[in-house]
Amino acid sequence: MADDKADGNPAEEVQVPIIEENEHKQAEVPTKKNIIPGKFFQVKRVSGLLSVVSFVFSLPVLSSVIWLLYMKSYDCEWLFKLPRLQIGINIGLICVFFICNAALFLRARMQMVGIVVVMVPLTVMFTIGLAFLGANSMENRRIPATPLWFEMKIHDNELWSNIKECIYDTGVCRDLALTSTKLKSYDFSMKKLSSVESGCCRPPADCPLQYVNATFWEKNDQMQTDSDTYNPDCDLWKNDRDALCYDCLTCRQGYMKALRSKWLKLGVFLVCMALLLISSHLSLFLVTMWELHIS
């Protein structure tokens, strides 16, 4: 009997810890199941929000295509063959829009492929935008619509000969003369002129010339000019309405300034949209990888 009692006690001692350990494991399982789904649904919510944000960011890209299609080309812009570049940019922006949204629908299946496919056109878009702004160190004179390219075109006399004839045919200076017939010297000086009107239709402001009307200026002998700062465009000015200041450097610079303004705006748009889309798609990629890790 003593032996049976001695044999029974150790068995009871072994069974008690095993039962307690099993109960402890069973108590832990529901806690773990309650924590993981909470994190999963939270990450799922963030990924859904980023998908919507990425789609919304792509809408201005599509709207810019419509803007470029219906935006009127600047006077004589066709001489630079820039409308062809504008069409090429439209096609590229349409491709960016569809690639970005295709990556959103396929992100759960092909995460790495999707992010690479998206980043390539967005990087190209960012680089082209920097080139239009003149902020790209790799910019060269062969890239159309960049500041260096416009600078090169200014000094192309053969091209400028065609441009000044085109400017004359548009009647910019003729219209300025008609709208300024009753203006006195002070009133005309306060009139807001476009860069083409200021550079091509009137002499430079530092020239010793006195205002008669918008396109006719008399030499003023009382005005003294410093020979060191004398503007050579003053000698190129002619009161002939067929000549005026079309051969002046200020006319070339004024026309290029007007032409560049559209491409500068486009460059700012491309850079801003590329940065926004890159940020949203990278964030979405990281959240998607986290979501797969948790699930």
Coordinates of C-alpha atoms in Angstrom, one line a residue:
M1 CA 0.0 0.0 0.0
A2 CA 2.9 2.3 0.9
D3 CA 4.4 1.6 -2.5
D4 CA 1.2 2.4 -4.3
K5 CA 0.9 5.7 -2.6
A6 CA 4.5 6.5 -3.4
D7 CA 3.9 5.6 -7.0
G8 CA 0.7 7.6 -7.3
N9 CA 2.0 11.0 -6.0
P10 CA 4.7 11.6 -8.7
A11 CA 2.1 11.0 -11.5
E12 CA -0.2 13.6 -10.1
E13 CA 2.7 16.1 -9.8
V14 CA 3.6 15.6 -13.5
Q15 CA 0.0 15.9 -14.7
V16 CA -0.7 19.2 -12.9
P17 CA 2.0 21.3 -14.6
I18 CA 1.1 19.8 -18.0
I19 CA -2.5 20.8 -17.6
E20 CA -1.5 24.3 -16.4
E21 CA 0.9 24.7 -19.3
N22 CA -1.8 23.7 -21.9
E23 CA -4.3 26.1 -20.3
H24 CA -1.7 28.9 -20.5
K25 CA -1.1 28.2 -24.2
Q26 CA -4.8 28.1 -24.9
A27 CA -5.2 31.5 -23.2
E28 CA -2.4 33.0 -25.3
V29 CA -3.9 32.0 -28.7
P30 CA -7.0 34.2 -28.7
T31 CA -4.8 37.2 -27.7
K32 CA -2.5 36.7 -30.7
K33 CA -5.5 36.3 -33.0
N34 CA -7.0 39.5 -31.7
I35 CA -3.8 41.5 -32.3
I36 CA -2.9 40.5 -35.8
P37 CA -6.2 41.2 -37.5
G38 CA -6.2 44.6 -35.9
K39 CA -2.8 45.5 -37.5
F40 CA -3.8 43.9 -40.8
F41 CA -7.0 45.9 -41.2
Q42 CA -5.2 49.1 -40.2
V43 CA -2.5 48.5 -42.9
K44 CA -5.2 47.6 -45.3
R45 CA -6.9 50.9 -44.6
V46 CA -3.7 52.9 -45.2
S47 CA -3.0 51.1 -48.5
G48 CA -6.5 51.8 -49.7
L49 CA -6.1 55.5 -48.8
L50 CA -2.8 55.7 -50.6
S51 CA -4.3 54.0 -53.7
V52 CA -7.0 56.7 -53.8
V53 CA -4.3 59.5 -53.3
S54 CA -2.2 58.0 -56.1
F55 CA -5.2 57.9 -58.5
V56 CA -6.2 61.5 -57.6
F57 CA -2.6 62.7 -58.3
S58 CA -2.7 61.1 -61.7
L59 CA -5.8 63.1 -62.7
P60 CA -3.9 66.4 -63.2
V61 CA -1.6 64.6 -65.6
L62 CA -4.6 63.7 -67.8
S63 CA -6.0 67.2 -67.5
S64 CA -2.7 68.7 -68.6
V65 CA -3.0 66.7 -71.8
I66 CA -6.3 68.3 -72.5
W67 CA -4.8 71.7 -71.7
L68 CA -1.9 71.2 -74.1
L69 CA -4.2 70.0 -76.8
Y70 CA -6.5 73.0 -76.7
M71 CA -3.9 75.6 -75.8
K72 CA -3.1 77.9 -78.7
S73 CA 0.5 78.0 -79.9
Y74 CA 2.3 81.3 -79.5
D75 CA 2.8 83.5 -82.6
C76 CA 5.3 82.0 -85.0
E77 CA 6.0 79.1 -82.6
W78 CA 5.7 76.7 -85.6
L79 CA 9.1 78.0 -86.9
F80 CA 10.8 76.2 -84.0
K81 CA 8.8 73.0 -84.6
L82 CA 7.7 73.1 -80.9
P83 CA 4.1 72.0 -81.7
R84 CA 5.6 68.6 -82.6
L85 CA 7.3 68.5 -79.2
Q86 CA 4.0 69.4 -77.6
I87 CA 2.3 66.5 -79.2
G88 CA 5.1 64.1 -78.1
I89 CA 4.7 65.4 -74.5
N90 CA 1.0 64.8 -74.7
I91 CA 1.5 61.2 -75.8
G92 CA 4.1 60.7 -73.0
L93 CA 1.7 62.1 -70.3
I94 CA -1.1 59.8 -71.5
C95 CA 1.3 56.8 -71.1
V96 CA 2.2 58.0 -67.6
F97 CA -1.5 58.2 -66.6
F98 CA -2.3 54.7 -67.8
I99 CA 0.9 53.1 -66.4
C100 CA 0.4 54.7 -63.0
N101 CA -3.2 53.5 -62.8
A102 CA -2.4 50.0 -64.2
A103 CA 0.2 49.6 -61.4
L104 CA -2.5 50.4 -58.8
F105 CA -4.7 47.5 -60.0
L106 CA -1.8 45.1 -60.3
R107 CA 0.1 46.0 -57.1
A108 CA -1.1 43.0 -55.2
R109 CA 0.2 40.5 -57.8
M110 CA 3.4 42.1 -59.1
Q111 CA 4.8 44.4 -56.5
M112 CA 8.4 44.7 -57.7
V113 CA 7.5 44.8 -61.4
G114 CA 4.8 47.4 -60.8
I115 CA 7.1 49.8 -58.9
V116 CA 9.9 49.5 -61.4
V117 CA 7.5 50.1 -64.4
V118 CA 6.0 53.2 -62.6
M119 CA 9.3 54.7 -61.6
V120 CA 10.9 54.7 -65.1
P121 CA 8.4 57.0 -66.8
L122 CA 8.1 59.2 -63.7
T123 CA 11.9 59.6 -63.5
V124 CA 11.9 60.6 -67.2
M125 CA 9.1 63.0 -66.5
F126 CA 11.0 64.6 -63.7
T127 CA 14.2 64.9 -65.7
I128 CA 12.4 66.6 -68.7
G129 CA 10.8 69.0 -66.2
L130 CA 14.1 70.0 -64.8
A131 CA 15.5 70.5 -68.3
F132 CA 12.6 72.9 -69.2
L133 CA 13.5 74.8 -66.0
G134 CA 17.2 74.9 -66.8
A135 CA 18.0 73.2 -63.5
N136 CA 19.4 70.0 -65.0
S137 CA 23.2 69.9 -65.1
M138 CA 23.0 67.4 -68.0
E139 CA 21.0 69.9 -70.1
N140 CA 22.5 70.6 -73.5
R141 CA 21.6 72.7 -76.5
R142 CA 20.1 69.7 -78.4
I143 CA 17.1 69.4 -76.0
P144 CA 14.3 71.5 -77.4
A145 CA 12.5 74.2 -75.4
T146 CA 15.3 74.4 -72.7
P147 CA 16.9 77.7 -71.8
L148 CA 20.2 76.8 -73.6
W149 CA 18.3 75.8 -76.7
F150 CA 16.4 79.1 -76.8
E151 CA 19.7 80.9 -76.2
M152 CA 21.1 79.2 -79.3
K153 CA 18.1 80.0 -81.4
I154 CA 18.4 83.7 -80.5
H155 CA 21.8 83.9 -82.3
D156 CA 20.6 82.0 -85.4
N157 CA 20.3 84.9 -87.8
E158 CA 18.7 82.9 -90.6
L159 CA 16.0 81.7 -88.2
W160 CA 15.5 85.1 -86.8
S161 CA 15.0 86.6 -90.2
N162 CA 11.9 84.3 -90.6
I163 CA 10.7 85.1 -87.1
K164 CA 10.8 88.9 -87.4
E165 CA 8.9 88.6 -90.7
C166 CA 6.3 86.5 -88.9
I167 CA 6.1 88.9 -86.0
Y168 CA 5.5 91.8 -88.5
D169 CA 2.8 89.8 -90.2
T170 CA 1.0 89.3 -86.9
G171 CA 0.6 93.1 -86.6
V172 CA 1.7 93.3 -83.0
C173 CA 3.3 96.7 -83.4
R174 CA 0.6 98.0 -85.6
D175 CA -2.0 97.2 -83.0
L176 CA 0.1 98.8 -80.3
A177 CA 0.3 102.0 -82.4
L178 CA -3.5 102.1 -83.0
T179 CA -4.4 101.6 -79.3
S180 CA -1.8 104.2 -78.1
T181 CA -2.6 107.1 -80.5
K182 CA -4.1 109.3 -77.8
L183 CA -1.5 108.5 -75.1
K184 CA 1.0 111.1 -73.9
S185 CA 4.6 110.2 -73.0
Y186 CA 3.8 109.6 -69.3
D187 CA 0.7 107.6 -70.0
F188 CA 2.6 105.4 -72.5
S189 CA 5.4 104.8 -70.1
M190 CA 2.8 103.5 -67.5
K191 CA 1.2 101.3 -70.1
K192 CA 1.8 97.6 -69.5
L193 CA 3.4 96.1 -72.6
S194 CA 4.1 92.5 -73.5
S195 CA 7.7 91.4 -73.8
V196 CA 7.4 91.4 -77.6
E197 CA 5.8 94.9 -77.7
S198 CA 8.5 96.3 -75.3
G199 CA 11.4 94.7 -77.2
C200 CA 10.3 95.0 -80.8
C201 CA 7.9 98.0 -81.1
R202 CA 9.7 100.6 -79.1
P203 CA 13.4 101.5 -78.5
P204 CA 15.1 100.4 -75.3
A205 CA 14.3 102.7 -72.4
D206 CA 17.9 103.8 -71.9
C207 CA 18.2 105.2 -75.5
P208 CA 18.4 109.0 -76.0
L209 CA 15.1 109.2 -77.8
Q210 CA 12.0 111.2 -77.1
Y211 CA 8.4 109.8 -77.4
V212 CA 6.2 111.1 -80.2
N213 CA 3.9 108.1 -80.5
A214 CA 4.2 104.3 -79.8
T215 CA 6.2 103.6 -82.9
F216 CA 7.8 107.0 -83.6
W217 CA 10.6 108.4 -81.5
E218 CA 12.8 111.5 -82.0
K219 CA 16.4 111.8 -81.1
N220 CA 16.8 113.9 -77.9
D221 CA 20.2 115.7 -77.9
Q222 CA 19.6 116.9 -74.3
M223 CA 19.9 113.3 -73.0
Q224 CA 23.4 112.3 -72.0
T225 CA 24.5 108.7 -72.2
D226 CA 27.6 107.1 -70.8
S227 CA 29.7 105.6 -73.6
D228 CA 30.6 102.7 -71.4
T229 CA 27.0 101.7 -70.9
Y230 CA 25.6 102.8 -74.3
N231 CA 23.2 100.3 -75.7
P232 CA 24.0 99.3 -79.3
D233 CA 20.3 98.7 -79.9
C234 CA 19.8 102.4 -79.9
D235 CA 21.5 102.6 -83.3
L236 CA 19.4 99.8 -84.7
W237 CA 16.1 101.6 -84.0
K238 CA 14.3 103.0 -87.0
N239 CA 11.0 104.9 -87.2
D240 CA 10.1 102.9 -90.3
R241 CA 7.2 100.7 -89.3
D242 CA 8.6 97.9 -91.4
A243 CA 11.9 98.0 -89.4
L244 CA 11.4 99.5 -85.9
C245 CA 13.5 97.5 -83.5
Y246 CA 13.1 94.0 -85.2
D247 CA 16.9 93.7 -85.5
C248 CA 17.5 94.7 -81.9
L249 CA 18.7 92.2 -79.4
T250 CA 15.9 93.3 -77.0
C251 CA 13.4 92.2 -79.6
R252 CA 15.0 88.7 -79.8
Q253 CA 15.1 88.4 -76.0
G254 CA 11.5 89.7 -75.6
Y255 CA 10.2 87.2 -78.1
M256 CA 12.1 84.3 -76.5
K257 CA 10.9 85.4 -73.1
A258 CA 7.3 85.2 -74.2
L259 CA 7.9 81.8 -75.9
R260 CA 9.7 80.4 -72.9
S261 CA 7.0 81.3 -70.4
K262 CA 4.7 78.4 -71.5
W263 CA 7.5 75.8 -71.3
L264 CA 8.6 77.1 -67.9
K265 CA 5.1 76.5 -66.6
L266 CA 5.1 73.1 -68.1
G267 CA 8.5 72.3 -66.5
V268 CA 7.2 73.3 -63.1
F269 CA 4.1 71.1 -63.6
L270 CA 6.1 68.1 -64.7
V271 CA 8.5 68.4 -61.7
C272 CA 5.8 68.8 -59.1
M273 CA 3.6 66.0 -60.4
A274 CA 6.5 63.6 -60.8
L275 CA 7.6 64.2 -57.2
L276 CA 4.0 63.7 -55.9
L277 CA 3.5 60.5 -57.9
I278 CA 6.9 59.1 -57.0
S279 CA 6.2 59.8 -53.3
S280 CA 2.7 58.3 -53.3
H281 CA 3.7 55.1 -55.3
L282 CA 6.8 54.5 -53.2
S283 CA 4.7 54.8 -50.0
L284 CA 2.1 52.5 -51.5
F285 CA 4.7 49.9 -52.4
L286 CA 6.1 50.0 -48.8
V287 CA 2.7 49.6 -47.2
T288 CA 1.8 46.8 -49.7
M289 CA 5.0 44.9 -48.7
W290 CA 4.2 45.4 -45.0
E291 CA 0.6 44.2 -45.6
L292 CA 1.9 41.0 -47.3
H293 CA 4.4 40.4 -44.4
I294 CA 1.6 40.6 -41.8
S295 CA -0.8 38.4 -43.7

